[in-house]
One Martini backbone bead per residue (centre of mass of N, CA, C, O) as a GRO file, in nm:
protein
  308
    1MET     BB    1  -0.430  11.283  -9.593
    2ALA     BB    2  -0.512  11.190  -9.304
    3SER     BB    3  -0.707  11.099  -8.941
    4ASP     BB    4  -0.492  10.923  -8.785
    5GLY     BB    5  -0.173  10.992  -8.791
    6VAL     BB    6  -0.084  10.984  -9.117
    7ILE     BB    7   0.240  11.010  -9.270
    8THR     BB    8   0.186  11.234  -9.583
    9HIS     BB    9   0.359  11.293  -9.858
   10ARG     BB   10   0.465  11.593 -10.059
   11HIS     BB   11   0.535  11.848 -10.348
   12VAL     BB   12   0.544  12.219 -10.333
   13ASP     BB   13   0.524  12.485 -10.579
   14VAL     BB   14   0.661  12.798 -10.414
   15ASN     BB   15   0.817  13.078 -10.461
   16GLY     BB   16   1.058  12.898 -10.693
   17VAL     BB   17   0.940  12.613 -10.517
   18ARG     BB   18   1.053  12.366 -10.403
   19LEU     BB   19   0.853  12.163 -10.109
   20HIS     BB   20   0.832  11.941  -9.865
   21VAL     BB   21   0.573  11.736  -9.760
   22ALA     BB   22   0.461  11.654  -9.418
   23GLU     BB   23   0.084  11.535  -9.332
   24ALA     BB   24  -0.139  11.522  -9.043
   25GLY     BB   25  -0.499  11.472  -9.115
   26PRO     BB   26  -0.753  11.685  -9.159
   27ALA     BB   27  -0.910  11.822  -9.373
   28GLY     BB   28  -1.050  12.127  -9.260
   29ALA     BB   29  -0.881  12.193  -9.083
   30PRO     BB   30  -0.592  12.347  -8.824
   31VAL     BB   31  -0.363  12.477  -8.869
   32VAL     BB   32  -0.029  12.344  -8.829
   33LEU     BB   33   0.331  12.519  -8.864
   34LEU     BB   34   0.628  12.366  -8.897
   35LEU     BB   35   0.973  12.388  -8.764
   36HIS     BB   36   1.273  12.331  -8.851
   37GLY     BB   37   1.624  12.314  -8.782
   38PHE     BB   38   1.954  12.226  -8.695
   39PRO     BB   39   1.974  11.953  -8.798
   40GLN     BB   40   1.710  11.938  -8.960
   41LEU     BB   41   1.357  11.824  -8.970
   42TRP     BB   42   1.029  11.698  -9.052
   43TYR     BB   43   1.125  11.465  -8.840
   44THR     BB   44   1.131  11.656  -8.554
   45TRP     BB   45   0.754  11.562  -8.535
   46ARG     BB   46   0.694  11.382  -8.531
   47HIS     BB   47   0.509  11.369  -8.257
   48GLN     BB   48   0.296  11.597  -8.325
   49MET     BB   49   0.153  11.482  -8.557
   50PRO     BB   50  -0.045  11.316  -8.418
   51ALA     BB   51  -0.135  11.445  -8.175
   52LEU     BB   52  -0.245  11.710  -8.307
   53ALA     BB   53  -0.396  11.536  -8.459
   54ALA     BB   54  -0.603  11.398  -8.263
   55ALA     BB   55  -0.706  11.695  -8.184
   56GLY     BB   56  -0.807  11.818  -8.454
   57TYR     BB   57  -0.551  11.880  -8.631
   58ARG     BB   58  -0.314  12.018  -8.941
   59ALA     BB   59   0.033  11.937  -8.970
   60VAL     BB   60   0.255  12.104  -9.161
   61ALA     BB   61   0.632  12.011  -9.186
   62PRO     BB   62   0.808  12.100  -9.375
   63ASP     BB   63   1.171  12.141  -9.518
   64MET     BB   64   1.351  12.312  -9.545
   65LEU     BB   65   1.501  12.495  -9.732
   66GLY     BB   66   1.831  12.322  -9.792
   67TYR     BB   67   1.625  12.069  -9.681
   68GLY     BB   68   1.563  11.794  -9.765
   69ASP     BB   69   1.373  11.759 -10.061
   70SER     BB   70   1.410  12.025 -10.082
   71ASP     BB   71   1.507  12.291 -10.247
   72ALA     BB   72   1.864  12.389 -10.274
   73PRO     BB   73   1.965  12.709 -10.379
   74SER     BB   74   2.279  12.820 -10.518
   75GLY     BB   75   2.317  13.094 -10.498
   76GLY     BB   76   2.362  13.170 -10.211
   77PRO     BB   77   2.310  13.289  -9.962
   78ASP     BB   78   2.089  13.530 -10.050
   79GLN     BB   79   1.880  13.304 -10.000
   80TYR     BB   80   1.821  13.267  -9.721
   81THR     BB   81   1.694  13.485  -9.574
   82ALA     BB   82   1.398  13.587  -9.425
   83LEU     BB   83   1.229  13.699  -9.687
   84HIS     BB   84   1.283  13.413  -9.858
   85VAL     BB   85   1.128  13.220  -9.632
   86VAL     BB   86   0.902  13.380  -9.550
   87GLY     BB   87   0.796  13.383  -9.896
   88ASP     BB   88   0.741  13.065  -9.883
   89LEU     BB   89   0.559  13.043  -9.687
   90VAL     BB   90   0.350  13.236  -9.731
   91ALA     BB   91   0.344  13.058 -10.000
   92LEU     BB   92   0.174  12.808  -9.853
   93ILE     BB   93  -0.039  12.924  -9.670
   94ASP     BB   94  -0.210  12.970  -9.944
   95SER     BB   95  -0.206  12.655 -10.069
   96LEU     BB   96  -0.361  12.578  -9.806
   97GLY     BB   97  -0.525  12.781  -9.837
   98GLU     BB   98  -0.527  13.030  -9.629
   99LYS     BB   99  -0.536  13.302  -9.352
  100GLN     BB  100  -0.447  13.084  -9.135
  101VAL     BB  101  -0.192  12.914  -8.920
  102PHE     BB  102  -0.034  12.798  -8.674
  103VAL     BB  103   0.273  12.818  -8.489
  104VAL     BB  104   0.580  12.546  -8.445
  105ALA     BB  105   0.899  12.625  -8.355
  106HIS     BB  106   1.288  12.553  -8.387
  107ASP     BB  107   1.541  12.778  -8.363
  108TRP     BB  108   1.550  12.830  -8.679
  109GLY     BB  109   1.254  12.831  -8.693
  110ALA     BB  110   1.224  13.018  -8.479
  111LEU     BB  111   1.317  13.278  -8.678
  112ILE     BB  112   1.138  13.280  -8.852
  113ALA     BB  113   0.904  13.335  -8.728
  114TRP     BB  114   0.928  13.578  -8.629
  115SER     BB  115   0.930  13.711  -8.924
  116LEU     BB  116   0.648  13.622  -8.956
  117CYS     BB  117   0.514  13.769  -8.726
  118LEU     BB  118   0.656  14.036  -8.877
  119PHE     BB  119   0.579  14.084  -9.182
  120ARG     BB  120   0.322  13.871  -9.121
  121PRO     BB  121   0.047  13.879  -8.878
  122ASP     BB  122  -0.185  13.760  -9.043
  123ARG     BB  123  -0.130  13.433  -9.105
  124VAL     BB  124  -0.112  13.469  -8.749
  125LYS     BB  125  -0.288  13.318  -8.438
  126ALA     BB  126  -0.020  13.137  -8.355
  127LEU     BB  127   0.315  13.128  -8.140
  128VAL     BB  128   0.504  12.799  -8.048
  129ALA     BB  129   0.820  12.899  -7.920
  130LEU     BB  130   1.156  12.707  -7.948
  131SER     BB  131   1.426  12.806  -7.737
  132VAL     BB  132   1.429  13.076  -7.950
  133ALA     BB  133   1.389  13.394  -7.898
  134PHE     BB  134   1.355  13.706  -7.954
  135ASN     BB  135   1.619  13.941  -8.115
  136PRO     BB  136   1.615  14.251  -8.144
  137ARG     BB  137   1.713  14.448  -8.351
  138ASN     BB  138   2.045  14.625  -8.429
  139PRO     BB  139   2.186  14.893  -8.515
  140ALA     BB  140   2.449  14.888  -8.451
  141VAL     BB  141   2.466  14.586  -8.522
  142LYS     BB  142   2.520  14.292  -8.648
  143PRO     BB  143   2.565  13.951  -8.584
  144VAL     BB  144   2.828  13.854  -8.647
  145ASP     BB  145   3.017  14.074  -8.540
  146GLY     BB  146   2.926  13.996  -8.232
  147PHE     BB  147   2.940  13.681  -8.173
  148ARG     BB  148   3.201  13.774  -8.231
  149ALA     BB  149   3.324  14.012  -8.001
  150LEU     BB  150   3.178  13.769  -7.779
  151TYR     BB  151   3.366  13.499  -7.929
  152GLY     BB  152   3.504  13.477  -8.146
  153ASP     BB  153   3.663  13.268  -8.416
  154ASP     BB  154   3.466  13.000  -8.268
  155TYR     BB  155   3.245  13.077  -8.298
  156TYR     BB  156   2.996  12.908  -8.460
  157VAL     BB  157   2.868  13.125  -8.636
  158CYS     BB  158   3.094  13.184  -8.766
  159ARG     BB  159   3.230  12.903  -8.797
  160PHE     BB  160   2.980  12.935  -9.092
  161GLN     BB  161   3.101  13.058  -9.279
  162PRO     BB  162   3.253  13.147  -9.495
  163GLY     BB  163   3.492  12.803  -9.583
  164ALA     BB  164   3.509  12.510  -9.397
  165ALA     BB  165   3.308  12.385  -9.256
  166GLU     BB  166   3.239  12.166  -9.545
  167ALA     BB  167   3.526  12.009  -9.467
  168GLU     BB  168   3.518  11.943  -9.181
  169PHE     BB  169   3.244  11.754  -9.227
  170ARG     BB  170   3.392  11.566  -9.447
  171ARG     BB  171   3.644  11.468  -9.225
  172LEU     BB  172   3.427  11.361  -9.031
  173GLY     BB  173   3.150  11.327  -9.118
  174ILE     BB  174   2.801  11.293  -9.080
  175GLU     BB  175   2.813  11.071  -8.880
  176SER     BB  176   2.907  11.273  -8.640
  177VAL     BB  177   2.801  11.514  -8.689
  178LEU     BB  178   2.493  11.445  -8.543
  179ARG     BB  179   2.655  11.319  -8.300
  180LYS     BB  180   2.708  11.648  -8.191
  181PHE     BB  181   2.400  11.782  -8.226
  182PHE     BB  182   2.294  11.589  -7.974
  183VAL     BB  183   2.523  11.724  -7.798
  184TYR     BB  184   2.632  11.953  -7.788
  185ARG     BB  185   2.713  11.939  -7.541
  186THR     BB  186   2.894  11.727  -7.524
  187PRO     BB  187   3.320  11.667  -7.604
  188ASP     BB  188   3.345  11.448  -7.680
  189GLU     BB  189   3.428  11.221  -7.970
  190GLU     BB  190   3.275  10.974  -7.855
  191VAL     BB  191   2.888  10.982  -7.917
  192PRO     BB  192   2.659  10.884  -7.847
  193LEU     BB  193   2.311  10.872  -7.812
  194PRO     BB  194   2.062  10.960  -7.765
  195SER     BB  195   1.687  10.900  -7.572
  196TRP     BB  196   1.574  11.008  -7.810
  197ILE     BB  197   1.707  10.825  -8.046
  198THR     BB  198   1.721  10.614  -8.211
  199GLU     BB  199   1.884  10.461  -8.531
  200GLU     BB  200   1.659  10.508  -8.719
  201ASP     BB  201   1.666  10.814  -8.672
  202PHE     BB  202   1.946  10.862  -8.740
  203LYS     BB  203   1.947  10.702  -9.046
  204TYR     BB  204   1.762  10.953  -9.182
  205TYR     BB  205   1.885  11.148  -9.098
  206THR     BB  206   2.182  11.090  -9.226
  207THR     BB  207   2.095  11.009  -9.537
  208GLN     BB  208   1.969  11.257  -9.608
  209PHE     BB  209   2.251  11.471  -9.566
  210ASP     BB  210   2.426  11.286  -9.737
  211LYS     BB  211   2.252  11.404 -10.010
  212SER     BB  212   2.226  11.701  -9.926
  213GLY     BB  213   2.418  11.787  -9.684
  214PHE     BB  214   2.455  12.159  -9.551
  215THR     BB  215   2.484  12.437  -9.704
  216GLY     BB  216   2.184  12.528  -9.678
  217GLY     BB  217   2.189  12.584  -9.418
  218LEU     BB  218   2.433  12.743  -9.355
  219ASN     BB  219   2.301  12.983  -9.519
  220TYR     BB  220   2.137  13.101  -9.211
  221TYR     BB  221   2.415  13.215  -9.123
  222ARG     BB  222   2.525  13.376  -9.400
  223ALA     BB  223   2.233  13.555  -9.353
  224LEU     BB  224   2.320  13.764  -9.108
  225ASN     BB  225   2.351  14.005  -9.238
  226LYS     BB  226   2.155  14.053  -9.469
  227THR     BB  227   1.929  14.014  -9.294
  228TRP     BB  228   1.978  14.319  -9.169
  229ASP     BB  229   1.967  14.506  -9.375
  230LEU     BB  230   1.654  14.454  -9.512
  231THR     BB  231   1.529  14.485  -9.166
  232SER     BB  232   1.515  14.867  -9.111
  233PRO     BB  233   1.211  14.857  -9.099
  234TRP     BB  234   1.201  14.685  -8.790
  235THR     BB  235   1.289  14.817  -8.581
  236GLY     BB  236   1.130  14.816  -8.289
  237ALA     BB  237   0.913  14.621  -8.313
  238LYS     BB  238   0.660  14.412  -8.276
  239ILE     BB  239   0.517  14.177  -8.171
  240THR     BB  240   0.138  14.051  -8.252
  241VAL     BB  241   0.135  13.711  -8.120
  242PRO     BB  242   0.053  13.540  -7.991
  243THR     BB  243   0.318  13.353  -7.736
  244LYS     BB  244   0.465  13.028  -7.659
  245PHE     BB  245   0.689  12.966  -7.503
  246ILE     BB  246   0.977  12.730  -7.454
  247VAL     BB  247   1.295  12.611  -7.236
  248GLY     BB  248   1.564  12.499  -7.119
  249ASP     BB  249   1.827  12.486  -6.904
  250LEU     BB  250   2.037  12.383  -7.118
  251ASP     BB  251   2.007  12.525  -7.323
  252LEU     BB  252   2.298  12.720  -7.452
  253THR     BB  253   2.073  12.975  -7.521
  254TYR     BB  254   2.002  13.021  -7.207
  255ASN     BB  255   2.345  13.058  -7.137
  256THR     BB  256   2.396  13.275  -7.224
  257ALA     BB  257   2.485  13.667  -7.228
  258GLY     BB  258   2.098  13.757  -7.088
  259ALA     BB  259   1.919  13.580  -7.137
  260GLN     BB  260   1.730  13.526  -6.889
  261ASP     BB  261   1.679  13.832  -6.886
  262PHE     BB  262   1.533  13.869  -7.068
  263ILE     BB  263   1.327  13.649  -7.085
  264ASN     BB  264   1.237  13.689  -6.723
  265LYS     BB  265   1.251  14.105  -6.651
  266GLY     BB  266   1.038  14.173  -6.960
  267GLY     BB  267   1.206  14.215  -7.283
  268PHE     BB  268   1.007  14.011  -7.372
  269LYS     BB  269   0.735  14.141  -7.346
  270LYS     BB  270   0.826  14.459  -7.494
  271PHE     BB  271   0.858  14.280  -7.780
  272VAL     BB  272   0.600  14.086  -7.670
  273PRO     BB  273   0.319  14.099  -7.539
  274LEU     BB  274   0.117  13.846  -7.586
  275LEU     BB  275   0.248  13.713  -7.405
  276ASP     BB  276   0.129  13.393  -7.184
  277ASP     BB  277   0.438  13.163  -7.187
  278VAL     BB  278   0.713  13.057  -6.948
  279VAL     BB  279   0.875  12.762  -7.031
  280ILE     BB  280   1.095  12.616  -6.813
  281MET     BB  281   1.251  12.321  -6.824
  282LYS     BB  282   1.392  12.051  -6.698
  283ASP     BB  283   1.612  11.877  -6.759
  284VAL     BB  284   1.692  12.039  -7.066
  285ALA     BB  285   1.766  12.090  -7.380
  286HIS     BB  286   1.743  12.185  -7.706
  287PHE     BB  287   1.558  11.885  -7.853
  288ILE     BB  288   1.257  11.913  -7.699
  289ASN     BB  289   1.039  11.790  -7.833
  290GLU     BB  290   1.222  11.483  -7.811
  291GLU     BB  291   1.296  11.493  -7.536
  292LYS     BB  292   0.938  11.650  -7.522
  293PRO     BB  293   0.680  11.493  -7.652
  294LYS     BB  294   0.446  11.566  -7.487
  295GLU     BB  295   0.480  11.784  -7.347
  296ILE     BB  296   0.507  11.963  -7.617
  297SER     BB  297   0.215  11.897  -7.699
  298ALA     BB  298   0.071  11.973  -7.519
  299HIS     BB  299   0.156  12.250  -7.537
  300ILE     BB  300   0.056  12.318  -7.793
  301ILE     BB  301  -0.240  12.276  -7.779
  302ASN     BB  302  -0.298  12.392  -7.454
  303PHE     BB  303  -0.261  12.675  -7.631
  304ILE     BB  304  -0.453  12.637  -7.934
  305ASN     BB  305  -0.718  12.600  -7.806
  306LYS     BB  306  -0.784  12.933  -7.735
  307PHE     BB  307  -0.782  12.968  -8.076
  308ASN     BB  308  -1.134  12.780  -8.081
   0.00000   0.00000   0.00000
């Protein structure tokens, strides 16, 4: 691991699985754990890692369970609940020799980070969550059932449940599927790459998902109801970790029913009382850390510097 922002790679055995981990920054520096979403990899943090290293932090970005060069347990979705994945991350933090780390997380990574802060707030100094706000557990409705009632069977979370998703992805081809995800507010069949991703970047993503497939990532969606079953003790619990939240105003997550009111009118702050700041970035969509890398890096560093 180098202090000049060079990214190195290794595998770590944690909690019964092997995770691929990318790292940058000096040994002994405060650790920033970077958690990616779907359909991404450690590589989504390729801009933030050198910036964090230059600022004196040790950036640690795993391929999440089921992704890239990390293990993908084959026992079905029940092995991908938030409790399983948080267990992996706690073990990863232990393997780094750290009692507490900073966490920066996007999309599904943010969902897992909220769970990490809920289950083990003692292990997190502060959180920067991107794109996905905390979603309090609704004791009356299972998540997938709620999405189906609101949006119908064609809603992507419902379509990702066990069934035809993998076959559909195979029919379309890895490259076509990834192009659609990266510009998922564009409905056209022929999808150009967005300006924030190069052909070289896209080739890396395509090569990795060509090897691993999408089942590991899809299993996070398929475990949503099982996680709901297992987390009833945390109904009504609050996030007690200092937090900054950043979302793009063009992000579909920000434009779903009720999201803006929850984020901006007190509901979010009620459940995350140490919410320090909410940043709504203009003309930015979902893949915010790749679309606006310098701005996001600055937001992260400025926030976590408060706690050193």
